[in-house]
Coordinates of C-alpha atoms in Angstrom, one line a residue:
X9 CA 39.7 142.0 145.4
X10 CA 37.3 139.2 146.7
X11 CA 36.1 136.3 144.2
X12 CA 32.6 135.3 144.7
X13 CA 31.4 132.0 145.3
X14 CA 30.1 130.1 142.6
X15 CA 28.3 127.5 144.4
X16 CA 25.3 127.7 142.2
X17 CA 27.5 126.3 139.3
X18 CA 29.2 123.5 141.6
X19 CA 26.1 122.3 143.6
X20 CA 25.7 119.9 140.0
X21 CA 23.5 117.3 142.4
X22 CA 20.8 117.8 144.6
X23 CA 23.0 116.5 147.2
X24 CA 26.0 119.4 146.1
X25 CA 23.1 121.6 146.6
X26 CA 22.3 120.8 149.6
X27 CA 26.1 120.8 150.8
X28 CA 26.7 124.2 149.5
X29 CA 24.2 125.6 151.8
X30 CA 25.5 128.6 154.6
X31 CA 24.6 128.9 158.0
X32 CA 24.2 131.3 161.2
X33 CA 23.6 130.8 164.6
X34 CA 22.7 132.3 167.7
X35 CA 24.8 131.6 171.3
X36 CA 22.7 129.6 173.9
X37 CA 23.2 127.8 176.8
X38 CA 26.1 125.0 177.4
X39 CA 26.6 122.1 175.2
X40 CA 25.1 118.9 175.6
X41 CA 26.5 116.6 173.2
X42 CA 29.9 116.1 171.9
X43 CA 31.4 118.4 169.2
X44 CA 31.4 117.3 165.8
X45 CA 34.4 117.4 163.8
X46 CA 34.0 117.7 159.4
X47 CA 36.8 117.4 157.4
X48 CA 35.1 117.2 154.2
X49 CA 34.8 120.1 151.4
X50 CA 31.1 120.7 151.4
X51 CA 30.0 119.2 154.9
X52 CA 27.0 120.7 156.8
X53 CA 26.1 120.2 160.2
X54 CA 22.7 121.6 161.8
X55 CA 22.9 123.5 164.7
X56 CA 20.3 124.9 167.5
X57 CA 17.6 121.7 166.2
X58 CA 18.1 123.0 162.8
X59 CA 17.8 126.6 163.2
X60 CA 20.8 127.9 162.2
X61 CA 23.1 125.5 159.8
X62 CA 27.3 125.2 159.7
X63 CA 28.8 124.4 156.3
X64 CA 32.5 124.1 155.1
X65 CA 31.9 125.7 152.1
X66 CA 35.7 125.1 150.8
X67 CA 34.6 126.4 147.0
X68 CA 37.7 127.5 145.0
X69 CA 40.1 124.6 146.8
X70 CA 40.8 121.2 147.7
X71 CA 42.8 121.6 150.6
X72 CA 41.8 120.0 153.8
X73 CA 40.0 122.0 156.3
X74 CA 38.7 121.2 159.2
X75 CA 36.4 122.0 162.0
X76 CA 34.8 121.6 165.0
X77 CA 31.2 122.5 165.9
X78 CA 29.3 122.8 169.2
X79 CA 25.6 121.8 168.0
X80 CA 23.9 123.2 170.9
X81 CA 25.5 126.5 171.3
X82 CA 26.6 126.6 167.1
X83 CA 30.3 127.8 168.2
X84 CA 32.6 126.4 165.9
X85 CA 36.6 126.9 165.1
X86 CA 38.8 126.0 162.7
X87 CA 41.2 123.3 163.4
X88 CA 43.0 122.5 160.3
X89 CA 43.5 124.8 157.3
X90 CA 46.4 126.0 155.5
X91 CA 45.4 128.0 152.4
X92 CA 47.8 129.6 150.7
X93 CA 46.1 131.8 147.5
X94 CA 47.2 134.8 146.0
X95 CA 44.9 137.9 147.1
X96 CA 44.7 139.4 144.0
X97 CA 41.6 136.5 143.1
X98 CA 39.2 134.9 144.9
X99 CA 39.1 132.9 148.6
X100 CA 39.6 129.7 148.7
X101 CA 36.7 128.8 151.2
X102 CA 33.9 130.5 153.2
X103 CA 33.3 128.4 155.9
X104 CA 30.5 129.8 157.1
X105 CA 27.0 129.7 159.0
X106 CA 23.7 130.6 157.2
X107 CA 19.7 131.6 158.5
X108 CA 17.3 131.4 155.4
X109 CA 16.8 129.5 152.2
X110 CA 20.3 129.1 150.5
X111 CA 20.9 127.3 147.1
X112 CA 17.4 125.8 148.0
X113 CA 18.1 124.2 151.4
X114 CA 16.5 126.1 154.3
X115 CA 16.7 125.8 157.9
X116 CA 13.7 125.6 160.4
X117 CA 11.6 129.0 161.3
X118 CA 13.9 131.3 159.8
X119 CA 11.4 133.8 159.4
X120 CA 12.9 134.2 155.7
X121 CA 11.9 135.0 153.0
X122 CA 10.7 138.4 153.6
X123 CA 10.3 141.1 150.7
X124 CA 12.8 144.3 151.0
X125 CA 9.8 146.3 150.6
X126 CA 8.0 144.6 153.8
X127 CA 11.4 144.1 155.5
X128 CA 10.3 145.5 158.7
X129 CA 13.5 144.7 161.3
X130 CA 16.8 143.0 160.6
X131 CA 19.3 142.9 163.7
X132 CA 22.2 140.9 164.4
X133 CA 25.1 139.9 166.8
X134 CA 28.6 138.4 165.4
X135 CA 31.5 137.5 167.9
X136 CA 34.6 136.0 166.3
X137 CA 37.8 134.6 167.3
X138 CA 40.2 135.8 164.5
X139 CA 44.3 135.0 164.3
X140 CA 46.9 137.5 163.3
X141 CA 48.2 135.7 160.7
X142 CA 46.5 134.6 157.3
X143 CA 44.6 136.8 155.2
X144 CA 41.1 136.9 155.7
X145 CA 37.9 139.0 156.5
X146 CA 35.7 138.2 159.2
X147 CA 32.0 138.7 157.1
X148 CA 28.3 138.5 156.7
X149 CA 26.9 137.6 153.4
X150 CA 23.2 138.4 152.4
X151 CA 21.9 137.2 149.4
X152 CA 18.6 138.7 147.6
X153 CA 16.6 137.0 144.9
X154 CA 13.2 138.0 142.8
X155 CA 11.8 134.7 144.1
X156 CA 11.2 134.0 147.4
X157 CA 13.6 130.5 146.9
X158 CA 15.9 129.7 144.1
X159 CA 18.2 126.4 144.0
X160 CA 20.7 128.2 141.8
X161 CA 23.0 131.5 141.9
X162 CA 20.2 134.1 143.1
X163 CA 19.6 136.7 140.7
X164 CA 19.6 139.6 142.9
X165 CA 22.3 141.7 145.2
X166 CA 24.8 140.2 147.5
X167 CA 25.6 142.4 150.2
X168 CA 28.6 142.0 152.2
X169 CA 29.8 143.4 156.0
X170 CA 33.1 143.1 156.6
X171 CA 33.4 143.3 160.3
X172 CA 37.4 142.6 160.2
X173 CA 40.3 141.6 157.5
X174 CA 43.6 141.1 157.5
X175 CA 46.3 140.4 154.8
X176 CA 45.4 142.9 152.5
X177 CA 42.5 141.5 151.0
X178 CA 39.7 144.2 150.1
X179 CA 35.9 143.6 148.7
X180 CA 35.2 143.6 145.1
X181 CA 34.6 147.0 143.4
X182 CA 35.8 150.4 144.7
X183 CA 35.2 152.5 147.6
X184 CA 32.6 154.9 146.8
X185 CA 30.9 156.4 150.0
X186 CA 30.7 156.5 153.7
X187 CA 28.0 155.3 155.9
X188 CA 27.9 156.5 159.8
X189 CA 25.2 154.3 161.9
X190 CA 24.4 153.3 165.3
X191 CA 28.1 155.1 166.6
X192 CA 30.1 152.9 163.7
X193 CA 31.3 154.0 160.2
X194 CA 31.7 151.7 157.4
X195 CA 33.4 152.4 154.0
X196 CA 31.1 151.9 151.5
X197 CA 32.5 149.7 148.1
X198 CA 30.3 148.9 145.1
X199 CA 30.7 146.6 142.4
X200 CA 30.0 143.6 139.9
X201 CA 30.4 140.4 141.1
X202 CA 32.2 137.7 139.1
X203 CA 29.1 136.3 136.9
X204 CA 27.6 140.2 136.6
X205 CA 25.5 140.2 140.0
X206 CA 25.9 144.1 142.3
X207 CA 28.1 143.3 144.9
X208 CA 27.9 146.3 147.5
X209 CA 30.2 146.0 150.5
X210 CA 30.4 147.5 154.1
X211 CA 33.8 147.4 156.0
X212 CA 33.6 148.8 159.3
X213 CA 36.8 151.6 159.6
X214 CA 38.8 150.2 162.5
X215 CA 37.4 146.9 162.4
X216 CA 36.4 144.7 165.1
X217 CA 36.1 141.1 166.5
X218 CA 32.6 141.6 167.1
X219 CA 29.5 143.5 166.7
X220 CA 26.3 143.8 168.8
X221 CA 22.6 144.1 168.4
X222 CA 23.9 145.4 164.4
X223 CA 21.6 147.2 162.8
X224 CA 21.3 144.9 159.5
X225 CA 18.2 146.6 157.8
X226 CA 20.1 150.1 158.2
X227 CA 22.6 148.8 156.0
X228 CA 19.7 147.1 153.7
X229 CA 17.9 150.5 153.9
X230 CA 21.1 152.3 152.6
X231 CA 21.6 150.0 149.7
X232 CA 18.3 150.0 148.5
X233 CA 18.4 154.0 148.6
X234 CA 21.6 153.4 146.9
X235 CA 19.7 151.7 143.8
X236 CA 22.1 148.7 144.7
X237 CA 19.2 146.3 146.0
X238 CA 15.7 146.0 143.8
X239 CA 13.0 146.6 147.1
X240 CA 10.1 143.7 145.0
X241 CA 13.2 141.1 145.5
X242 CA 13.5 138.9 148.9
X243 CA 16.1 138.8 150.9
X244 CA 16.9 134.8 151.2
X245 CA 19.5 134.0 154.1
X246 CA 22.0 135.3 155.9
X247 CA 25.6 133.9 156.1
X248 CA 28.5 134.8 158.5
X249 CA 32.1 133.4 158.3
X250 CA 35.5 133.9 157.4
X251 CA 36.7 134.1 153.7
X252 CA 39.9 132.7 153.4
X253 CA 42.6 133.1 151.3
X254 CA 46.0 132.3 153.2
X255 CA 46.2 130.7 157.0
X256 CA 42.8 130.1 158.5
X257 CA 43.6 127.6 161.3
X258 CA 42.4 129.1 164.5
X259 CA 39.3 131.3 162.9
X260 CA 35.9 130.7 164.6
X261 CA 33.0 132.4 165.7
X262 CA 31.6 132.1 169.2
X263 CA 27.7 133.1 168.9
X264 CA 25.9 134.1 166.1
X265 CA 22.4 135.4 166.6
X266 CA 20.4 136.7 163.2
X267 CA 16.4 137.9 163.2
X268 CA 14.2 139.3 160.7
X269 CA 10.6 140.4 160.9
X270 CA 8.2 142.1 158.3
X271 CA 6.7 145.8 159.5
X272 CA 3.4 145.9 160.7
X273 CA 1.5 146.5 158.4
X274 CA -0.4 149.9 157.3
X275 CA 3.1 151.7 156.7
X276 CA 4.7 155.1 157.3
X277 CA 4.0 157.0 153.5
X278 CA 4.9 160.6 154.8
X279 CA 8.4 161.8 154.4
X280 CA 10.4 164.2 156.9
X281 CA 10.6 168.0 156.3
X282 CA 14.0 169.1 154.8
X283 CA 16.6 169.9 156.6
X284 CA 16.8 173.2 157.8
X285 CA 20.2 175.5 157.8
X286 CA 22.2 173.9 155.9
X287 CA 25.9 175.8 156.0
X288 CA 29.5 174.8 155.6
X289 CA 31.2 174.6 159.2
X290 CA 35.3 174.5 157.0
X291 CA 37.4 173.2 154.3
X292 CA 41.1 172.1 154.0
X293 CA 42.7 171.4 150.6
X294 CA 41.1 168.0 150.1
X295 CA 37.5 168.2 152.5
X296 CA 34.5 170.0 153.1
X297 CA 32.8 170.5 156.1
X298 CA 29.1 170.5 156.8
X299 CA 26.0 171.1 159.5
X300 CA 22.5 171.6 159.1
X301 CA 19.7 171.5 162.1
X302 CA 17.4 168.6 162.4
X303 CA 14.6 167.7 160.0
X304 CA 11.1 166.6 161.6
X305 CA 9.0 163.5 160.9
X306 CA 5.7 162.3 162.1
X307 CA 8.0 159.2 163.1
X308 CA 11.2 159.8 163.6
X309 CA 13.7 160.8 161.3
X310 CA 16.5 157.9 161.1
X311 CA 19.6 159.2 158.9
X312 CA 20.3 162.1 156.6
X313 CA 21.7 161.5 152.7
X314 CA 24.4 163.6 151.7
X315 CA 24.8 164.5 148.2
X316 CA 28.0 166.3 146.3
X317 CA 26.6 167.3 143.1
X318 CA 23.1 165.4 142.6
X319 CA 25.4 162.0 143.8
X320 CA 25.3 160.8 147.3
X321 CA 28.8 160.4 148.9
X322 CA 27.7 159.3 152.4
X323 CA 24.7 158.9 155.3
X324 CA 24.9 159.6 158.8
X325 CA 22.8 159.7 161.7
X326 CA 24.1 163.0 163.0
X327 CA 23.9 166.6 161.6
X328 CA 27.4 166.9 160.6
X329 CA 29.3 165.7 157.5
X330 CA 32.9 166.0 156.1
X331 CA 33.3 165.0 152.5
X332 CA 37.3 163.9 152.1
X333 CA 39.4 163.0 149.1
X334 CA 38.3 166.2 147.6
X335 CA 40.7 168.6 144.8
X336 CA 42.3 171.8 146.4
X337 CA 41.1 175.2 145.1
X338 CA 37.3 173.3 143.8
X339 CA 34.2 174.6 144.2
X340 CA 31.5 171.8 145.6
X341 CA 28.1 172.0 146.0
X342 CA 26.1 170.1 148.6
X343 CA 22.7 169.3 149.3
X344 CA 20.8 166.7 152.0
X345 CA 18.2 164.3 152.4
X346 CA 16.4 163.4 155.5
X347 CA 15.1 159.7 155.9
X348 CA 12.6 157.6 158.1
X349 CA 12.7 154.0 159.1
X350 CA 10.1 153.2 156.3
X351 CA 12.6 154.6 153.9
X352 CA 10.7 158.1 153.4
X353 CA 13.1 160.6 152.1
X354 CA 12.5 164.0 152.3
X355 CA 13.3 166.7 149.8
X356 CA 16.4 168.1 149.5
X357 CA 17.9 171.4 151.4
X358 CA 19.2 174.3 149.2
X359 CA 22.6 174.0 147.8
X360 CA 25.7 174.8 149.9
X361 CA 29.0 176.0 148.1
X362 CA 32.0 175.0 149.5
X363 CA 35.6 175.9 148.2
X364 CA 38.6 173.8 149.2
X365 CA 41.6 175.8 149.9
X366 CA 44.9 175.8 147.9
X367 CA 47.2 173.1 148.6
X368 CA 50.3 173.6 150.1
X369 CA 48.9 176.4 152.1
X370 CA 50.4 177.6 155.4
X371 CA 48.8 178.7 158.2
X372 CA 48.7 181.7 160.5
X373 CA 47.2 181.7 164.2
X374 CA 48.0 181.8 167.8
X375 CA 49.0 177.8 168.3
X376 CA 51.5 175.6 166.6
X377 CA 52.4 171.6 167.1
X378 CA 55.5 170.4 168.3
X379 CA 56.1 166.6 167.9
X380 CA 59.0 163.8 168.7
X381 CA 59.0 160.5 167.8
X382 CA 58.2 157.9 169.8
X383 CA 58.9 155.2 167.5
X384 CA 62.3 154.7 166.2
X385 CA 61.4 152.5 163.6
X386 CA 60.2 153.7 160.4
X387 CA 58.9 150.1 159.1
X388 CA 57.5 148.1 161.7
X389 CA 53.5 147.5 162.6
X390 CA 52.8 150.9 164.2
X391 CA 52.9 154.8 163.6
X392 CA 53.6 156.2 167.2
X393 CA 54.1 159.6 167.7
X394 CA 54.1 162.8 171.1
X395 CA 53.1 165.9 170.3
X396 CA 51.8 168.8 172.3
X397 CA 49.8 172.4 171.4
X398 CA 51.5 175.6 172.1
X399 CA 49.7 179.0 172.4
X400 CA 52.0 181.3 170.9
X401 CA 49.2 184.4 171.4
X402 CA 49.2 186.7 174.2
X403 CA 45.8 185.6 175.6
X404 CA 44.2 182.2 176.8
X405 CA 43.5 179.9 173.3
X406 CA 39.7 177.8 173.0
X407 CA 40.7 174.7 172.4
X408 CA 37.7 173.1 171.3
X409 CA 37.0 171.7 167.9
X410 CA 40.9 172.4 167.6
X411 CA 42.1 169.6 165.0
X412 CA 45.5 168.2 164.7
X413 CA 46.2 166.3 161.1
X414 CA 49.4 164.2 160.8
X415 CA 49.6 163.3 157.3
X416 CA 50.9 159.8 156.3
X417 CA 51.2 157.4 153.0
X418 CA 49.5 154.1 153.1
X419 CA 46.6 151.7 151.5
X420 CA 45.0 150.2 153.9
X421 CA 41.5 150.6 154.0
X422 CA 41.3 150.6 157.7
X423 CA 43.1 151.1 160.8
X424 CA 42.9 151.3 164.9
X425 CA 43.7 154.5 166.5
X426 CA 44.9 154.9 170.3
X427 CA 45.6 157.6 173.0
X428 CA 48.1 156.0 174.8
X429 CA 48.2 158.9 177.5
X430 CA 47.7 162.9 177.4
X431 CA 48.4 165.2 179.9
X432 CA 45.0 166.9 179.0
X433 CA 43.5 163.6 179.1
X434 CA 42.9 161.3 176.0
X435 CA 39.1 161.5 177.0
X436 CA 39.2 165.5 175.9
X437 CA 40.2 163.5 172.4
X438 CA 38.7 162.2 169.4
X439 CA 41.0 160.4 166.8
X440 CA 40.4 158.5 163.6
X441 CA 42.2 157.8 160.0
X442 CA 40.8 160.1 157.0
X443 CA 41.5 160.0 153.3
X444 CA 43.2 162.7 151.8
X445 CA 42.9 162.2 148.3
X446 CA 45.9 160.6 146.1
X447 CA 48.6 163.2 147.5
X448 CA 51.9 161.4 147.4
X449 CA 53.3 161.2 151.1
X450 CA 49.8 162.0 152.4
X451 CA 47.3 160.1 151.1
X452 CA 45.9 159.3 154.6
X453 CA 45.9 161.5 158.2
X454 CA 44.9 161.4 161.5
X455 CA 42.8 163.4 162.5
X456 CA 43.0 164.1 166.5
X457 CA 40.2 166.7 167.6
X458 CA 40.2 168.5 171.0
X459 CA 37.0 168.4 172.3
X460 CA 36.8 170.7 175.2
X461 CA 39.1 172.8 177.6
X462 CA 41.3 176.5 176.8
X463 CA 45.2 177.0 176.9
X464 CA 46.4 179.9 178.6
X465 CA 49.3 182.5 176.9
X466 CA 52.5 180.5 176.5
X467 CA 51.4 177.5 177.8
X468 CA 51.1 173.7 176.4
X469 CA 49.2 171.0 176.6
X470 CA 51.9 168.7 177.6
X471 CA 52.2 165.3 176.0
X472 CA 49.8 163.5 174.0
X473 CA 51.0 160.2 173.2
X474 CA 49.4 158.7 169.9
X475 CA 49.2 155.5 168.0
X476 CA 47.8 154.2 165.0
X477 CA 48.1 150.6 163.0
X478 CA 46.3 149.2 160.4
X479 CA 43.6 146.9 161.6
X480 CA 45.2 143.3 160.3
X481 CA 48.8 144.6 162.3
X482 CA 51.0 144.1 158.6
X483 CA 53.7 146.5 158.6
X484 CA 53.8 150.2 157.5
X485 CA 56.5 152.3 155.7
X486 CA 57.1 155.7 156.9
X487 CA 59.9 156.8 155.5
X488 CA 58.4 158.8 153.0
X489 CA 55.4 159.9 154.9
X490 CA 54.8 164.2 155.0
X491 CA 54.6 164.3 158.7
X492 CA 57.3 161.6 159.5
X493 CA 59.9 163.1 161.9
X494 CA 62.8 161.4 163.8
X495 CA 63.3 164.0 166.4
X496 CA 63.7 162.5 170.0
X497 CA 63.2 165.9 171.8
X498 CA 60.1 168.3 171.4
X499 CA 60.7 170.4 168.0
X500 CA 58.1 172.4 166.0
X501 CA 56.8 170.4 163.7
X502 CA 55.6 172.6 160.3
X503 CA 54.1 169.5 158.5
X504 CA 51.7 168.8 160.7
X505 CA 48.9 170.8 160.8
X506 CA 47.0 173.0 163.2
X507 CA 42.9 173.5 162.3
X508 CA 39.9 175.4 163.9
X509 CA 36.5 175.5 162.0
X510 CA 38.0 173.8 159.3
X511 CA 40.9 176.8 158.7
X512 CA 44.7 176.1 158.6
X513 CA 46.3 177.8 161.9
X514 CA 49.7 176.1 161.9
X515 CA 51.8 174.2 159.4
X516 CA 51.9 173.9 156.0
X517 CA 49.3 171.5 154.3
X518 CA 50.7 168.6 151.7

């Protein structure tokens, strides 16, 4: 769990202030003067003619760090630091850039502060180079106040995007939803922060070294709905960095762009329609599966709110949903929200039952899994595994919106998925880590869907060769995974299962 920084309560001078500022920047042309090199705890360095501000930030540590840092593009790297902290507190530094008023310093035509409420655009790119060593996450940090400026600890929400981490560090709080925007799917974590402030946290599932044009008031949009952000406060700056807690030499960020703009003015007051037809598309022992059709809007209709019981458990841009981590044999009832860029949510749809199944069930249909390992080791940095469909029926088998789960035991909170080859080819394939609850031995699965194509009487698919790590590359233990095999030669593989429409065709579920 991530400390916060208590800069507020170390800047004791104006000076200290002033050096606990953040920065970002935006990439530009080629350098034109040497790079400067800081060694010191709270150094700052100006970058772009002021525009976007560097600052070592090295709060909870007196270790030396130091960097290096274009002015005219603001690139900068590490090129000394050695933490060495426990993960189970805070980071020893942030260093960090920052766009905005932070801890009272702010950097030239920022176009911050800007009220939530009026906060009318808010999009960013953040390019990293990261290290595999260390532990660390590669992060924005966005700070809200009730005053448009404060030269202390600001007394609204910090929000956090965790575009990377390594070293099993994880944000403060607990996971509590899942946000789907713009093609990418965060994990949602809410919490206090150390002195009492919201903390609410977005990690992007897979992670990533960068992130383009980001959609940053999405995210702002999301926590506000979420009750997490007041929408009378301001948001302040914008910070993006590395929090460290072991390693850090090597970390550095290669452009940095942030921009924020009020709306124009008038506003958008009328909310979408509901969504219409909204029906459960499956559901295994420990998800639920839903669809609706489209909602309308005089605007445009930006993301639907999906709610398990009056509380919402994740947003998405599409018009599917499936809730995980549920109870077998549980009754659920859902309903949705549509929203609009000006934060207009409509009313909700009926409720939709859903029942998960038993667990431990076994399937009956027409296809089955084989699998063989293709990783001999049971502890190394990588779950690797072949496996192929088998029609068992006497006529040809759809195999679209066929899902594959092979359940495994972890606790990382995200991970990197690959089809290394298929015979069918890995572009008929989807595949992604879900939750599964807190079943021992299968906590986790991946989830391979087949998007298109049929499979005649008796035939296969062939191979389809699969891969799956956690995102910071530590090690994994299978040895007591449910799916876990260590047959080299193509054998039918019962604890893996078979799904279509959300119903158990082969195997037997954990």
């Amino acid at each position: 769990m991530t400390g916060r920084h208590l800069r507020g309560a170390l800047a004791a001078t104006a000076a200290g202030i002033l050096l606990a500022g953040l920065a970002l920047f935006s990439g530009a042309g080629p350098a034109a003067a040497a790079p400067v090199t800081d060694c010191t705890q709270w150094g700052t360095t100006d970058m772009q003619g002021g525009t976007y501000t560097y600052q070592q930030n090295e709060w909870n540590s007196s270790a030396r760090q130091c960097v290096s840092v274009d002015t005219a593009t603001g690139a900068w790297k590490l090129t000394e630091a050695n933490f060495s902290l426990t993960t189970a507190g805070p980071p020893a530094t942030y260093p960090s850039s920052y766009k905005g008023c932070h801890w009272g310093a702010c950097t030239a035509n920022s176009g911050l502060p800007i009220r939530v409420s009026e906060l009318g655009s808010a999009r960013s790119t953040f390019d990293t180079t990261q290290v595999a060593s260390g532990a660390w996450n590669a992060a924005y940090d966005l700070w809200f106040n009730s005053a448009p400026t404060t030269d202390d600890q600001p007394d609204g929400t910090e929000l956090m995007i965790w575009i990377n981490h390594r070293g099993g560090v994880q944000p403060i709080g607990s996971r509590t939803a899942t946000l789907t925007s713009d093609g990418r799917t965060w994990d949602v974590w809410t919490g206090p922060g150390a002195s009492g402030w919201k903390v609410i946290s977005y990690v992007l599932q897979g992670g990533a070294t960068a992130v383009t044009d980001l959609d940053v008031k999405r995210l702002v949009d999301d926590a506000t709905a979420r009750g997490q952000i007041n929408p009378a406060h301001y948001l302040i700056d914008a910070e993006a960095g590395f929090e460290i807690w072991q390693g850090g030499q090597g970390l550095g960020v290669n452009s940095f762009s942030f921009d924020a703009g009020k709306g124009s003015g008038g506003g958008d007051t009328t909310p979408p329609t509901a969504p219409r037809n909204p029906r459960s598309t499956g559901a295994s022992s420990s998800s639920a599966s839903l669809a609706w059709d489209p909602a309308t809007d005089d605007v445009g209709v930006t993301s639907y709110d999906v709610y398990r019981g009056g509380t919402r458990v994740g947003s998405t841009d599409g018009t599917t949903y499936t809730d995980t981590g549920l109870t077998a044999s549980t009754a659920y009832s859902y309903t949705v929200r549509a929203r609009d860029a000006a934060g207009n949510v409509s009313p909700p749809t009926g409720p939709v039952s859903v029942t998960t199944e038993p667990g431990g069930g076994a399937g009956t249909g027409n296809l089955k899994v084989q699998y063989k390992t293709s990783d001999t080791s049971a502890t190394d940095n990588a779950i690797g595994m072949n496996l192929k469909l088998v029609n068992t029926g006497s006529s040809t088998q759809s195999l679209k919106d066929v899902e594959i789960r092979y359940w495994f035991d972890d606790s990382a909170s995200s991970y990197t998925t690959w089809c290394d080859w298929a015979q069918i080819d890995c572009s008929t394939l989807t595949h992604s880590v879900s939750t599964n609850g807190t079943t021992t031995g299968a906590n986790r699965y991946l989830k391979v869907n087949v998007t298109s194509g049929t499979l005649a009487a008796g035939a296969s698919t062939g191979d389809i060769q699969l891969r799956l790590h956690r995102s910071d590359w530590s090690n994994l233990n299978e040895a007591d995974d449910y799916s876990h095999g260590t047959a080299s030669a193509y054998t039918d593989a019962p604890k893996i299962g078979v799904y279509s429409g959300g119903q158990l065709l082969w195997g037997t579920a954990p």
